[in-house]
PDB file of C-alpha atoms in Angstrom:
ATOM      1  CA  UNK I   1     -60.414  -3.624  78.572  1.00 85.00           C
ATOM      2  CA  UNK I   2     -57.899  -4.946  80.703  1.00 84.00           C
ATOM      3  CA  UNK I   3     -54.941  -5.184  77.770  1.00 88.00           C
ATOM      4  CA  UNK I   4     -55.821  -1.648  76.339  1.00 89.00           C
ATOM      5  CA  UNK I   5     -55.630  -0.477  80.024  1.00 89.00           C
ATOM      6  CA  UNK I   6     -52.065  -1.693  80.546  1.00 90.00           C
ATOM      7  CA  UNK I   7     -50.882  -0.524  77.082  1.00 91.00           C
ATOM      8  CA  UNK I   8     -52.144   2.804  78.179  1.00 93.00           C
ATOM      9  CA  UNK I   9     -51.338   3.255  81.469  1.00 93.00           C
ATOM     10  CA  UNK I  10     -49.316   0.313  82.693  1.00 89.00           C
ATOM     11  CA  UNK I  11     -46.220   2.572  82.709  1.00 91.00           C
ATOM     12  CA  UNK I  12     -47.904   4.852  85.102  1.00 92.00           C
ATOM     13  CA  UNK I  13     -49.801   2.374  87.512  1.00 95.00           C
ATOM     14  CA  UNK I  14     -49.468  -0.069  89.828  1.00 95.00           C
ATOM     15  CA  UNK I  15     -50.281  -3.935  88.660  1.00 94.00           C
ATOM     16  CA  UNK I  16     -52.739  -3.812  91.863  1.00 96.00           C
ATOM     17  CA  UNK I  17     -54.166  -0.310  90.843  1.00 95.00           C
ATOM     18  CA  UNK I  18     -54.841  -1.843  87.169  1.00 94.00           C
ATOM     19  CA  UNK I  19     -56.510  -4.729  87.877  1.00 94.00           C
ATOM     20  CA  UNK I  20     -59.088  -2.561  90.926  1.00 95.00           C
ATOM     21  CA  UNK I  21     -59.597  -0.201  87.265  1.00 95.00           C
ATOM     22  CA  UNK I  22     -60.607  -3.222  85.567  1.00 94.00           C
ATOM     23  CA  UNK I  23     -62.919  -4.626  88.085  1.00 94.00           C
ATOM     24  CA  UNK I  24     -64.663  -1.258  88.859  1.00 95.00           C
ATOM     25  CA  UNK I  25     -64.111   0.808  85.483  1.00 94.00           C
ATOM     26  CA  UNK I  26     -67.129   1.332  83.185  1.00 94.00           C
ATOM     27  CA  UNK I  27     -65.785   0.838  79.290  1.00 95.00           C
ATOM     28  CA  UNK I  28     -67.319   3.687  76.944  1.00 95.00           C
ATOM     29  CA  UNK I  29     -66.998   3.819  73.134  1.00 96.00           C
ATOM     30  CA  UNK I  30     -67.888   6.636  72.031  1.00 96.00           C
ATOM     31  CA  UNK I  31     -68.426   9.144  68.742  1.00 96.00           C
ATOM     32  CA  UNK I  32     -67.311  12.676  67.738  1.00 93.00           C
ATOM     33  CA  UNK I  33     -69.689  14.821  69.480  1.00 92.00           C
ATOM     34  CA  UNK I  34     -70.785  13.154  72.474  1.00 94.00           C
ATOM     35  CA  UNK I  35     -71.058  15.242  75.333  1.00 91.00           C
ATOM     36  CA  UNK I  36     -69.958  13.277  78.032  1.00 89.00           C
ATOM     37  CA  UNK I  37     -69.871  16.177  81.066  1.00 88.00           C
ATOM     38  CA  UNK I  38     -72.151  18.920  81.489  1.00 87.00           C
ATOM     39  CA  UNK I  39     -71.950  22.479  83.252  1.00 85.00           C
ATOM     40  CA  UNK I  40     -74.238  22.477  86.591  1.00 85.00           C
ATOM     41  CA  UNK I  41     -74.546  18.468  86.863  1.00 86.00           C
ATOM     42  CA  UNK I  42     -72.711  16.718  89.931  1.00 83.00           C
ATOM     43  CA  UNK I  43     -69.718  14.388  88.232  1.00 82.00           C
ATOM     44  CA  UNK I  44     -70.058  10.540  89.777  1.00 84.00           C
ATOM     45  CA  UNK I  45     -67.532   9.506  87.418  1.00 87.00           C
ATOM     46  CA  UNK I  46     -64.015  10.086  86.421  1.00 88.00           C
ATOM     47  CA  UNK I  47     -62.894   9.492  82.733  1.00 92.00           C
ATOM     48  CA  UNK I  48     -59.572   7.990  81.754  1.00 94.00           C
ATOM     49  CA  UNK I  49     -58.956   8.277  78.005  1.00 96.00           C
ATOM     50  CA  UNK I  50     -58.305   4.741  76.193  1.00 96.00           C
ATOM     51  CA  UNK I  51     -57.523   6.797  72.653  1.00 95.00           C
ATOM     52  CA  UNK I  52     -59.341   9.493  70.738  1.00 95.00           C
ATOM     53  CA  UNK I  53     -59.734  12.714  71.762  1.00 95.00           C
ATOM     54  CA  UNK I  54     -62.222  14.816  74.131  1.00 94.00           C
ATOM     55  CA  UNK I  55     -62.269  18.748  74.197  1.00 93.00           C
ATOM     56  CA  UNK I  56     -63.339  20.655  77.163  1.00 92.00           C
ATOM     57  CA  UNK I  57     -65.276  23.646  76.696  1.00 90.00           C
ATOM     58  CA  UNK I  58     -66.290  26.975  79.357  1.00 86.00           C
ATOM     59  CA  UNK I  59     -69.986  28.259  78.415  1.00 81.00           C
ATOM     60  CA  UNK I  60     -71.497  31.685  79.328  1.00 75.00           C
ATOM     61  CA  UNK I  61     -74.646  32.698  80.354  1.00 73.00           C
ATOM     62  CA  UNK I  62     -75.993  33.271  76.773  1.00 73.00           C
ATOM     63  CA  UNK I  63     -74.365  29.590  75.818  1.00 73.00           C
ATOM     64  CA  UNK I  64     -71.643  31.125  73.804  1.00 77.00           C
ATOM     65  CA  UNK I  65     -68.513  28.798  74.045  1.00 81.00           C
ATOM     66  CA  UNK I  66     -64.303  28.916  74.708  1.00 86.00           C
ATOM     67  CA  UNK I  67     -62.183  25.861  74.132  1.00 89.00           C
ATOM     68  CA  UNK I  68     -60.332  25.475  76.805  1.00 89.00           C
ATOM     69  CA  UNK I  69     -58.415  22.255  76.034  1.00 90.00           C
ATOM     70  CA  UNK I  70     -57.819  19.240  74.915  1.00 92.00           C
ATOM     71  CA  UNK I  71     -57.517  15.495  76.765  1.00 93.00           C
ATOM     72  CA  UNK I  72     -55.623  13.035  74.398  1.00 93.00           C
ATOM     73  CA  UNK I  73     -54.834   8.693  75.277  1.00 94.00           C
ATOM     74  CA  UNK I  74     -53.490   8.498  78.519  1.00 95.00           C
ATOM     75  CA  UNK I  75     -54.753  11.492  80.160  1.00 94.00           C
ATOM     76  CA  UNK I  76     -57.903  12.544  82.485  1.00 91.00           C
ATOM     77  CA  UNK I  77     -59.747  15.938  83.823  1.00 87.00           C
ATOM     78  CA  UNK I  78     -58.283  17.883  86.658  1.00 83.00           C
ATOM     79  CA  UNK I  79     -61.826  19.783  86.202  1.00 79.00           C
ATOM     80  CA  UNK I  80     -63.215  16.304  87.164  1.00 79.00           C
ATOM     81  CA  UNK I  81     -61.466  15.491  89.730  1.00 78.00           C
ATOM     82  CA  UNK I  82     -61.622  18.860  91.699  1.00 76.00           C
ATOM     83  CA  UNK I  83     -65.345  18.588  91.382  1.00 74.00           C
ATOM     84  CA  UNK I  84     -65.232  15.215  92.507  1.00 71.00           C
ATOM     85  CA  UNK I  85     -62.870  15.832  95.520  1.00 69.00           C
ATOM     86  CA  UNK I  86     -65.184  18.886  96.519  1.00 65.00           C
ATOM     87  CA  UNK I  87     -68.296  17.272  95.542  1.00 72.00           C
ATOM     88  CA  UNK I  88     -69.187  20.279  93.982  1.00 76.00           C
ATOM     89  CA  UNK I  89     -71.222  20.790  90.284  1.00 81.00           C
ATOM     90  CA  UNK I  90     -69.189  20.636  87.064  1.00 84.00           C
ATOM     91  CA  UNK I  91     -68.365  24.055  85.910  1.00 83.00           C
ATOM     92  CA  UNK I  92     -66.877  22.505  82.241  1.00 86.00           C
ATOM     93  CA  UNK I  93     -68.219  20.767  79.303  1.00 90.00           C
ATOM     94  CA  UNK I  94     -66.535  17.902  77.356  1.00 92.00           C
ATOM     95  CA  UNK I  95     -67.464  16.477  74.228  1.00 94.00           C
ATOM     96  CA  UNK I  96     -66.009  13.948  72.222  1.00 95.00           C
ATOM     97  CA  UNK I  97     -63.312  15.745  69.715  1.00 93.00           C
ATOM     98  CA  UNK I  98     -63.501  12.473  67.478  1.00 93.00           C
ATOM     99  CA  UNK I  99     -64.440   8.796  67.997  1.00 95.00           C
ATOM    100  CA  UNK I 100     -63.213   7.741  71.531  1.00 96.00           C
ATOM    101  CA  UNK I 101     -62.698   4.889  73.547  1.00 96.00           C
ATOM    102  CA  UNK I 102     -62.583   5.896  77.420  1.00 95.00           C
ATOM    103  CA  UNK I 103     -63.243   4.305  81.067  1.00 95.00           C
ATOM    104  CA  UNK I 104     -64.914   5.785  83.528  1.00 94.00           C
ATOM    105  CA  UNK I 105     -64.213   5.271  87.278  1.00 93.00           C
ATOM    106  CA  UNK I 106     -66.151   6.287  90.300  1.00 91.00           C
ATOM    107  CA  UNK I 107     -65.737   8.875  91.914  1.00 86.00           C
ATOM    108  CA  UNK I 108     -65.665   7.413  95.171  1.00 86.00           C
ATOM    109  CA  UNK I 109     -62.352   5.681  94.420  1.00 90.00           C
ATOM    110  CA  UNK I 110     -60.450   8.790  93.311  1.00 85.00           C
ATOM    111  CA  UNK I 111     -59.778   9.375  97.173  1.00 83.00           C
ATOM    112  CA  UNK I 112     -59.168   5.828  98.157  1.00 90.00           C
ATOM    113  CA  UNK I 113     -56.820   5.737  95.205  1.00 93.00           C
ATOM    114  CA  UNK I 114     -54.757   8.760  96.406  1.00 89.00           C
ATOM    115  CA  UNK I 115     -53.819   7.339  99.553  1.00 89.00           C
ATOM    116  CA  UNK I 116     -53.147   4.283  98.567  1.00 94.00           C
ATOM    117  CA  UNK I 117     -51.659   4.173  95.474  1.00 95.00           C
ATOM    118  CA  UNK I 118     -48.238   6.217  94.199  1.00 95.00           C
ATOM    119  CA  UNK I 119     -48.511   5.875  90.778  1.00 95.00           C
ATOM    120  CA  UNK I 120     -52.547   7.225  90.078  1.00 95.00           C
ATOM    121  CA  UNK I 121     -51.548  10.336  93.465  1.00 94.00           C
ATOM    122  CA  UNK I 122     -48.495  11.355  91.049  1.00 95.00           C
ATOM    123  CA  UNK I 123     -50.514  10.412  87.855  1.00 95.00           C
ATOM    124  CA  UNK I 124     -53.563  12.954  89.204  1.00 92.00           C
ATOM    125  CA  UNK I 125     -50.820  15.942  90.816  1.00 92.00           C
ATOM    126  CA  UNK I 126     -49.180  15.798  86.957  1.00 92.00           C
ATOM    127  CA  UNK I 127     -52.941  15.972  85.449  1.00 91.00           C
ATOM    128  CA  UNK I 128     -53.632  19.252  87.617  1.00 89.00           C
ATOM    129  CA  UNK I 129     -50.328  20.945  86.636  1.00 90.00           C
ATOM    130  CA  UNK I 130     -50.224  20.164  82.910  1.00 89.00           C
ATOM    131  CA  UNK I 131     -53.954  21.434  82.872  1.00 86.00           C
ATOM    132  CA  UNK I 132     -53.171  24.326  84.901  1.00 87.00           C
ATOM    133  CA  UNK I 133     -50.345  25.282  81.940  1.00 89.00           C
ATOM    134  CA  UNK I 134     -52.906  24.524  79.342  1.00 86.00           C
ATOM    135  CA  UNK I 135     -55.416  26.955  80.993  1.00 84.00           C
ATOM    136  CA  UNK I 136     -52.357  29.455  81.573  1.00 88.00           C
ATOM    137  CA  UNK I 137     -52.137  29.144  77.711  1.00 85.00           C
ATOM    138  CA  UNK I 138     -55.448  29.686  76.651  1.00 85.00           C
ATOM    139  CA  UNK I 139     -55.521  32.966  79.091  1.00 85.00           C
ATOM    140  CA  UNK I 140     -52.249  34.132  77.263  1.00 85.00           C
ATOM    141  CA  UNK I 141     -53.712  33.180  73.664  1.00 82.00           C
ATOM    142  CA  UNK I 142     -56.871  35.531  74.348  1.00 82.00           C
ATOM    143  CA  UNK I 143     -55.085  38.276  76.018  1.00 81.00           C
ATOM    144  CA  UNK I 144     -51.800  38.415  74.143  1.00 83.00           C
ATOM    145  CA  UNK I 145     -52.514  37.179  70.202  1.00 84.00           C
ATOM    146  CA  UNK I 146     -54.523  38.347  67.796  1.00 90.00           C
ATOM    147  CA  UNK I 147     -57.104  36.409  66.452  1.00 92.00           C
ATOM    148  CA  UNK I 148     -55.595  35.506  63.301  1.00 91.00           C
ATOM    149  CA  UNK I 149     -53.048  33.523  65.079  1.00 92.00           C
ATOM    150  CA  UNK I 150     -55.205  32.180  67.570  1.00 93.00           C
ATOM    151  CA  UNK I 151     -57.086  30.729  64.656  1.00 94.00           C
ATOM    152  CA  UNK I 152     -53.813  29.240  63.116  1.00 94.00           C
ATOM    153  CA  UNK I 153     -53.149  27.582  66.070  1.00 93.00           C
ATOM    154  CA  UNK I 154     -56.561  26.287  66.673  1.00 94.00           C
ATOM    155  CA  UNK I 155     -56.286  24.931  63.319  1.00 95.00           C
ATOM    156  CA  UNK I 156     -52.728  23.055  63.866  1.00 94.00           C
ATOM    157  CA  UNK I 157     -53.661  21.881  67.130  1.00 92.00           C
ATOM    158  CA  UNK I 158     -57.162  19.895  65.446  1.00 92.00           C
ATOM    159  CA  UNK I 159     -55.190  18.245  62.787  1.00 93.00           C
ATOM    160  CA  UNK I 160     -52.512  17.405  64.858  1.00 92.00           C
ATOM    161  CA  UNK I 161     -55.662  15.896  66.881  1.00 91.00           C
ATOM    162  CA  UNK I 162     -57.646  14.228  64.064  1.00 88.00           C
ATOM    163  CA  UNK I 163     -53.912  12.791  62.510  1.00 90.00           C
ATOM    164  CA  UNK I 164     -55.145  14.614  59.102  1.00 92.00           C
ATOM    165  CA  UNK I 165     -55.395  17.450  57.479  1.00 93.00           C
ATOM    166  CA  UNK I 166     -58.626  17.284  56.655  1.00 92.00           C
ATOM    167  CA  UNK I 167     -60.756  18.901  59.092  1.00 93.00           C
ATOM    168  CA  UNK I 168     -64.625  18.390  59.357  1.00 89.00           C
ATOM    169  CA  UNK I 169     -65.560  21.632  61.036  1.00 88.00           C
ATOM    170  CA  UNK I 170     -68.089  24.290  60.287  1.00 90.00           C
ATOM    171  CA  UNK I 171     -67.433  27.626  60.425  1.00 92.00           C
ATOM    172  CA  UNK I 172     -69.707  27.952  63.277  1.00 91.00           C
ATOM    173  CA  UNK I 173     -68.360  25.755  65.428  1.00 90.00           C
ATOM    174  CA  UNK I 174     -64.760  27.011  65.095  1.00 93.00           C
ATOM    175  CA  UNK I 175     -66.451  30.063  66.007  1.00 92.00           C
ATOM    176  CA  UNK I 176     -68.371  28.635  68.673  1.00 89.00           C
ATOM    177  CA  UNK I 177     -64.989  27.029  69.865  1.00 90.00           C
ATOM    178  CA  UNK I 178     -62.896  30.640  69.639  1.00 90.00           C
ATOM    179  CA  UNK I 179     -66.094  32.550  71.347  1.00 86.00           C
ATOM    180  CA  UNK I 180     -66.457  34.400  68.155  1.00 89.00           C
ATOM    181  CA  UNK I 181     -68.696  35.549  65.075  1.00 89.00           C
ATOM    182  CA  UNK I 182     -69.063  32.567  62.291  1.00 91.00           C
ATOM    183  CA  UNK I 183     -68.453  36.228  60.367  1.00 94.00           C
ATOM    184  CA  UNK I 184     -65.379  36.994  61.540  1.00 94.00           C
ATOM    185  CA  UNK I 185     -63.743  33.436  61.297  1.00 94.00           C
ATOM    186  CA  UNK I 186     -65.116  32.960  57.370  1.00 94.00           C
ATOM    187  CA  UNK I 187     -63.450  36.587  56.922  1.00 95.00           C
ATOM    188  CA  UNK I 188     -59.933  34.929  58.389  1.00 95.00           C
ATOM    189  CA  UNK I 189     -60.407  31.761  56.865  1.00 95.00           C
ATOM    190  CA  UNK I 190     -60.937  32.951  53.434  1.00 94.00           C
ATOM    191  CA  UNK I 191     -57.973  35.194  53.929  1.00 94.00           C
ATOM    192  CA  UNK I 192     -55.658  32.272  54.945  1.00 94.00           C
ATOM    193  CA  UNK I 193     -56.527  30.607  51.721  1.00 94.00           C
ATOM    194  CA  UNK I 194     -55.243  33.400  50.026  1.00 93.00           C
ATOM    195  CA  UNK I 195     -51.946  33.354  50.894  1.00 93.00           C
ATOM    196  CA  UNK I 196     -52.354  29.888  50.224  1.00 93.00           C
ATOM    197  CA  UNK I 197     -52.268  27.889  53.816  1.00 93.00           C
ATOM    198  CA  UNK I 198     -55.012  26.152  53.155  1.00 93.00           C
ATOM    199  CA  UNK I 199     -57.930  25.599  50.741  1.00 93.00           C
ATOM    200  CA  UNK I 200     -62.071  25.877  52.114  1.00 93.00           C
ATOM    201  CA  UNK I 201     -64.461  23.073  50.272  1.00 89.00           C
ATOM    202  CA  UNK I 202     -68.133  23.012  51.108  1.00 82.00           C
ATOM    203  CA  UNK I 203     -68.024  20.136  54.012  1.00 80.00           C
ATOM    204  CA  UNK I 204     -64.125  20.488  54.877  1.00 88.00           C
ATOM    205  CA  UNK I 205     -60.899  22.110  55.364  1.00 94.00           C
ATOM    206  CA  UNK I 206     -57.945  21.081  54.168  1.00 94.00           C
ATOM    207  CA  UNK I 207     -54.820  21.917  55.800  1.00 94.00           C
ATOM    208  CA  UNK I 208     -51.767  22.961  53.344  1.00 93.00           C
ATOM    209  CA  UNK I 209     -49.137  25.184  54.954  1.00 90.00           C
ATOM    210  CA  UNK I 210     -50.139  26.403  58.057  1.00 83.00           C
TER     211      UNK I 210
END
């Protein structure tokens, strides 16, 4: 754990702050679909991504669901960590985008760390503000663009994810994931491979000019 930790993060962290990580961090390998945070449950735990990719989902009260964003290597939760700092219930979801490897620290030592280390204080302040943009985005996507394009660049953003452009998703959870119809997004998608951006087999999609 300790080698994948520094090849992650050992430009961001102290030596010291690395090796407490090591000696207190739980090691998780997970596989696409795990849920790994849910909405109303008290976090104890802080996650800091290893390598795959983990997206983090907002769920109403009929358990319809909005992507909200993604965390890729090298990154954590703000969502987390707020909850964590205010010892408050988790208001998110995350779930294991694909495969994942990812260590969890507790969340005791998220304050401790703060105070007494520069590197994970500046490491957590850039987490809140580059989530903060990615929320600002997702507001913009639903109020500005159509869903056509919103659907495009859900599409780019998974295969730029998954590093193929082959994508394993159903139509209802790109729905589900877009806080849609599975109606309205076979509609779109079948129109898309029309004009010839991508082709729709029975268990894939496969990206072609998007």
């Amino acid at each position: 754990m300790k080698e994948a930790l520094q090849t992650t993060f050992g430009n961001l962290f102290e030596q010291e702050l690395i090796d407490e990580i090591n000696d207190v961090g739980k090691l998780l390998e997970l596989p696409t679909g795990e849920k790994i945070m849910e909405i109303g449950k008290y976090i104890r735990s802080i996650p800091l991504l290893l390598s795959g990719a983990i997206k983090v989902l907002r769920e109403d009260e009929d358990g319809d669901e909005l992507l909200l964003y993604y965390l890729e290597q090298g990154e954590t939760c703000s969502v987390t960590t707020a909850c964590c700092l205010g010892q408050t219930k988790s208001e998110i979801m995350a779930v294991t985008e694909t495969p994942s490897e990812l260590i969890m620290i507790p969340a005791q030592k998220m304050e401790e760390w703060m105070g007494k280390y520069h590197g994970w204080r500046k490491f957590i302040m850039e987490s809140y503000h580059n989530r903060m943009n990615e929320l600002l985005q997702t507001v913009d996507n639903i109020a500005f663009k159509n869903l056509d394009q919103r659907l495009v660049d859900y599409l780019k953003k998974k295969s730029e994810i998954a590093n193929d452009t082959y994508l394993q998703s159903t139509h209802q959870e790109i729905a589900m994931d877009l806080h849609t119809s599975r109606v309205v997004v076979s509609r779109l998608l079948k129109k898309l491979e029309k004009m010839g951006k991508l082709e729709l087999h029975r268990n894939h999609i496969k990206i072609v000019d998007l």
